[in-house]
Coordinates of C-alpha atoms in Angstrom, one line a residue:
X1 CA 24.0 68.1 45.3
X2 CA 23.1 68.3 49.0
X3 CA 22.3 65.6 51.5
X4 CA 19.7 66.1 54.2
X5 CA 19.7 64.7 57.7
X6 CA 16.8 65.7 59.9
X7 CA 17.4 65.6 63.7
X8 CA 15.1 66.6 66.5
X9 CA 16.3 67.7 69.9
X10 CA 15.1 66.5 73.3
X11 CA 11.4 67.5 73.7
X12 CA 10.7 70.3 76.1
X13 CA 7.9 69.3 78.4
X14 CA 5.9 72.2 79.8
X15 CA 4.8 70.0 82.6
X16 CA 8.2 70.8 84.2
X17 CA 7.1 74.4 84.7
X18 CA 3.5 73.8 85.6
X19 CA 4.2 73.9 89.4
X20 CA 6.0 77.2 89.1
X21 CA 3.3 78.8 87.0
X22 CA 0.5 77.6 89.3
X23 CA 2.3 78.8 92.5
X24 CA 0.0 81.3 94.1
X25 CA 2.8 82.7 96.3
X26 CA 4.6 84.2 93.2
X27 CA 3.3 87.0 91.0
X28 CA 1.9 85.6 87.7
X29 CA 4.0 87.9 85.5
X30 CA 7.2 87.1 87.5
X31 CA 6.6 83.4 87.2
X32 CA 5.8 83.7 83.5
X33 CA 9.0 85.6 82.8
X34 CA 11.0 83.0 84.8
X35 CA 9.5 80.2 82.8
X36 CA 10.1 81.9 79.5
X37 CA 13.8 82.4 80.4
X38 CA 14.1 78.7 81.3
X39 CA 12.4 77.5 78.1
X40 CA 14.7 79.8 76.0
X41 CA 17.7 78.4 77.8
X42 CA 16.6 74.8 77.0
X43 CA 16.0 75.8 73.3
X44 CA 19.4 77.4 73.1
X45 CA 21.1 74.3 74.6
X46 CA 19.2 72.0 72.2
X47 CA 20.4 74.1 69.2
X48 CA 24.0 74.1 70.4
X49 CA 23.9 70.3 70.7
X50 CA 22.5 69.8 67.2
X51 CA 24.7 72.3 65.3
X52 CA 28.4 73.0 64.8
X53 CA 29.6 75.9 66.9
X54 CA 32.8 77.9 67.1
X55 CA 34.0 81.2 68.6
X56 CA 34.3 83.0 65.3
X57 CA 33.7 82.7 61.6
X58 CA 37.4 82.1 60.8
X59 CA 37.3 78.9 62.8
X60 CA 34.3 77.7 60.9
X61 CA 36.0 78.4 57.6
X62 CA 39.2 76.7 58.7
X63 CA 37.1 73.7 59.9
X64 CA 35.3 73.4 56.5
X65 CA 38.7 73.4 54.8
X66 CA 40.3 70.9 57.1
X67 CA 37.3 68.6 56.6
X68 CA 37.7 68.8 52.8
X69 CA 41.4 68.1 53.1
X70 CA 40.8 65.0 55.3
X71 CA 37.8 63.7 53.4
X72 CA 38.1 64.6 49.7
X73 CA 34.8 62.9 49.1
X74 CA 32.6 64.3 51.9
X75 CA 29.9 61.6 51.2
X76 CA 32.2 59.3 53.1
X77 CA 31.2 61.1 56.3
X78 CA 27.9 59.8 57.6
X79 CA 25.4 62.5 58.2
X80 CA 24.6 61.2 61.6
X81 CA 28.3 61.8 62.5
X82 CA 28.5 65.2 60.6
X83 CA 28.1 67.4 63.6
X84 CA 30.4 65.4 65.9
X85 CA 33.2 65.3 63.2
X86 CA 33.0 69.0 62.6
X87 CA 32.9 69.8 66.3
X88 CA 36.0 67.7 66.9
X89 CA 37.8 69.7 64.2
X90 CA 36.6 73.0 65.7
X91 CA 38.0 71.8 69.1
X92 CA 41.4 70.9 67.5
X93 CA 41.6 74.4 65.8
X94 CA 40.3 76.4 68.7
X95 CA 42.6 75.2 71.5
X96 CA 43.2 77.4 74.5
X97 CA 45.8 78.8 75.0
X98 CA 46.4 79.1 71.3
X99 CA 49.7 77.9 70.1
X100 CA 51.7 79.5 67.2
X101 CA 51.3 76.3 65.2
X102 CA 47.5 76.2 65.7
X103 CA 47.2 79.9 64.7
X104 CA 49.4 79.4 61.6
X105 CA 47.3 76.4 60.6
X106 CA 44.1 78.3 61.0
X107 CA 45.3 81.2 58.9
X108 CA 46.6 78.9 56.2
X109 CA 43.3 77.0 56.1
X110 CA 41.3 80.3 55.9
X111 CA 43.5 81.6 53.1
X112 CA 43.1 78.4 51.1
X113 CA 39.3 78.4 51.7
X114 CA 39.1 82.1 50.5
X115 CA 41.2 81.2 47.4
X116 CA 38.9 78.3 46.5
X117 CA 35.8 80.4 47.2
X118 CA 36.7 83.4 45.0
X119 CA 38.2 81.2 42.2
X120 CA 35.1 79.0 42.1
X121 CA 37.1 75.8 42.4
X122 CA 36.6 72.9 44.8
X123 CA 39.4 71.2 46.6
X124 CA 38.2 67.8 45.4
X125 CA 38.8 69.0 41.8
X126 CA 42.4 70.0 42.6
X127 CA 43.0 66.7 44.5
X128 CA 41.7 64.8 41.5
X129 CA 43.9 66.6 39.0
X130 CA 47.1 66.8 41.1
X131 CA 47.7 63.8 43.4
X132 CA 49.3 64.5 46.8
X133 CA 52.5 62.8 45.8
X134 CA 53.6 64.4 42.5
X135 CA 57.2 63.8 41.4
X136 CA 57.0 66.0 38.3
X137 CA 55.8 69.5 37.5
X138 CA 52.3 70.2 38.8
X139 CA 51.0 71.8 35.6
X140 CA 52.3 69.0 33.5
X141 CA 50.8 66.4 35.8
X142 CA 47.4 68.2 35.9
X143 CA 47.3 68.7 32.1
X144 CA 48.3 65.1 31.4
X145 CA 45.7 63.6 33.7
X146 CA 43.0 65.9 32.3
X147 CA 43.8 65.0 28.7
X148 CA 43.9 61.3 29.4
X149 CA 40.5 61.5 31.1
X150 CA 39.0 63.7 28.4
X151 CA 37.6 60.9 26.2
X152 CA 35.9 59.2 29.2
X153 CA 34.6 62.6 30.3
X154 CA 33.2 63.3 26.9
X155 CA 31.5 59.8 26.8
X156 CA 30.1 60.4 30.2
X157 CA 28.8 63.9 29.4
X158 CA 27.1 62.5 26.3
X159 CA 25.1 60.1 28.4
X160 CA 24.5 62.9 30.9
X161 CA 23.2 65.4 28.3
X162 CA 19.5 64.5 28.1
X163 CA 19.0 64.7 31.8
X164 CA 21.2 67.7 32.1
X165 CA 19.2 69.7 29.6
X166 CA 16.0 68.8 31.6
X167 CA 17.5 70.4 34.8
X168 CA 19.4 73.1 33.0
X169 CA 17.1 76.0 34.0
X170 CA 17.8 75.1 37.7
X171 CA 21.5 75.5 37.1
X172 CA 20.8 79.2 36.2
X173 CA 17.9 80.2 38.4
X174 CA 19.4 78.7 41.6
X175 CA 22.8 80.5 41.6
X176 CA 21.1 83.7 40.2
X177 CA 18.7 83.8 43.2
X178 CA 21.5 83.0 45.6
X179 CA 23.5 85.9 44.2
X180 CA 20.7 88.4 44.1
X181 CA 18.6 87.5 47.1
X182 CA 20.8 85.8 49.7
X183 CA 22.7 88.0 52.2
X184 CA 26.4 87.5 52.2
X185 CA 26.7 86.6 55.9
X186 CA 23.8 84.1 56.0
X187 CA 25.2 80.8 54.8
X188 CA 22.0 78.9 55.2
X189 CA 20.1 81.3 53.0
X190 CA 22.4 80.6 50.1
X191 CA 21.3 76.9 50.1
X192 CA 17.7 77.8 50.6
X193 CA 17.5 80.2 47.7
X194 CA 19.4 77.9 45.4
X195 CA 17.1 75.0 46.2
X196 CA 13.8 76.9 45.9
X197 CA 14.8 78.9 42.8
X198 CA 16.4 75.8 41.2
X199 CA 13.2 73.8 41.7
X200 CA 11.2 76.6 40.1
X201 CA 13.6 76.6 37.2
X202 CA 13.2 72.9 36.7
X203 CA 9.4 73.3 37.0
X204 CA 9.5 75.2 33.7
X205 CA 10.8 72.2 31.9
X206 CA 8.2 70.0 33.7
X207 CA 5.5 72.2 32.4
X208 CA 7.0 72.0 28.9
X209 CA 7.2 68.2 29.2
X210 CA 3.5 68.1 30.2
X211 CA 2.6 70.2 27.1
X212 CA 4.7 68.0 24.9
X213 CA 3.2 64.8 26.2
X214 CA -0.3 66.3 25.9
X215 CA 0.3 67.0 22.2
X216 CA 1.7 63.5 21.7
X217 CA -1.2 62.0 23.4
X218 CA -3.7 64.0 21.3
X219 CA -1.8 63.0 18.2
X220 CA -2.3 59.3 19.1
X221 CA 1.4 58.4 19.8
X222 CA 0.4 56.7 23.0
X223 CA -2.9 55.9 24.6
X224 CA -4.3 53.9 27.5
X225 CA -7.5 51.9 27.1
X226 CA -10.6 53.4 28.8
X227 CA -9.0 56.9 28.8
X228 CA -11.2 58.4 26.2
X229 CA -12.7 61.1 28.4
X230 CA -11.0 64.5 29.0
X231 CA -10.4 63.6 32.7
X232 CA -8.9 60.3 31.7
X233 CA -6.5 62.0 29.3
X234 CA -5.4 64.5 31.9
X235 CA -4.7 61.8 34.4
X236 CA -2.9 59.8 31.8
X237 CA -0.6 62.8 30.8
X238 CA 0.0 63.7 34.4
X239 CA 1.1 60.1 35.1
X240 CA 3.4 60.1 32.1
X241 CA 4.8 63.5 33.1
X242 CA 5.5 62.2 36.6
X243 CA 7.2 59.1 35.4
X244 CA 9.3 60.9 32.9
X245 CA 10.3 63.6 35.4
X246 CA 11.2 61.0 38.0
X247 CA 13.3 59.0 35.4
X248 CA 15.2 62.1 34.2
X249 CA 15.9 63.3 37.8
X250 CA 17.1 59.9 38.9
X251 CA 19.2 59.7 35.7
X252 CA 20.7 63.1 36.5
X253 CA 21.4 62.4 40.1
X254 CA 22.9 59.0 39.4
X255 CA 25.4 60.4 36.9
X256 CA 26.2 63.4 39.0
X257 CA 27.0 61.1 42.0
X258 CA 29.3 59.1 39.7
X259 CA 27.5 55.8 40.6
X260 CA 26.4 54.7 37.1
X261 CA 25.7 51.0 37.0
X262 CA 28.4 49.1 35.2
X263 CA 31.1 51.6 36.1
X264 CA 33.6 49.8 33.9
X265 CA 32.2 51.8 31.0
X266 CA 33.1 55.1 32.6
X267 CA 35.9 54.1 34.9
X268 CA 36.4 56.1 38.1
X269 CA 36.7 59.5 36.4
X270 CA 35.0 62.2 38.4
X271 CA 36.1 65.2 36.3
X272 CA 32.7 65.8 34.8
X273 CA 30.9 65.4 38.1
X274 CA 33.1 68.0 39.7
X275 CA 32.8 70.4 36.8
X276 CA 29.0 70.4 37.2
X277 CA 29.0 70.6 41.0
X278 CA 31.3 73.6 40.8

């Protein structure tokens, strides 16, 4: 699941350039070109201030990996501090002149990032299965922890199943659109196609839910007084569909985030959550 934090840069006032544009001693085209260059420079400066920037793609990959190592649960990083935190990591990895230790650390982080990317595993999953301080064999520890958590994971999945089936088409259409339509070197496009196609996939079940509630309403399973007209029935079914959809989505998001009320039932196991997020 993705978090969204909307930020706006400093407004660019065109009044700052009014005098230059209205100067009769300067050619109109020359003044216009000068103003355009200055506005573009301010836009570029604003974008740099609001985003994470590095000299190359390897530094970005190493920064992402370092952030995951430092914060296994990235939700602990406030979105308002996200850019500052990442930019500080970029600065620590992109020191000049570059030392052998910094170069070796960047290469190791990039290799680990590539390994996780191509194997389809998240670092948080490995951190959960294998603690940082492991006195015994890694495979034995990972297998033991997984088997001990399996009953709780199964119980949690059982409660997750109804809402999971509702959003299931989105789990297929989102990654499929990402793989087919998104360009490999455009990271933002991957999230955009997954979000749009995932929403379209879920809308198929929303339409099916509407049809089911319409049939149930026509069969008399539920009815609201003074809703005898066709328009009243449509409004009634739309309302029931909206409430049911909201409930199922909140149910899904709550369990995916691992914040189910009364956590004593499920403990602090996050194996199922990580499995679905992967």
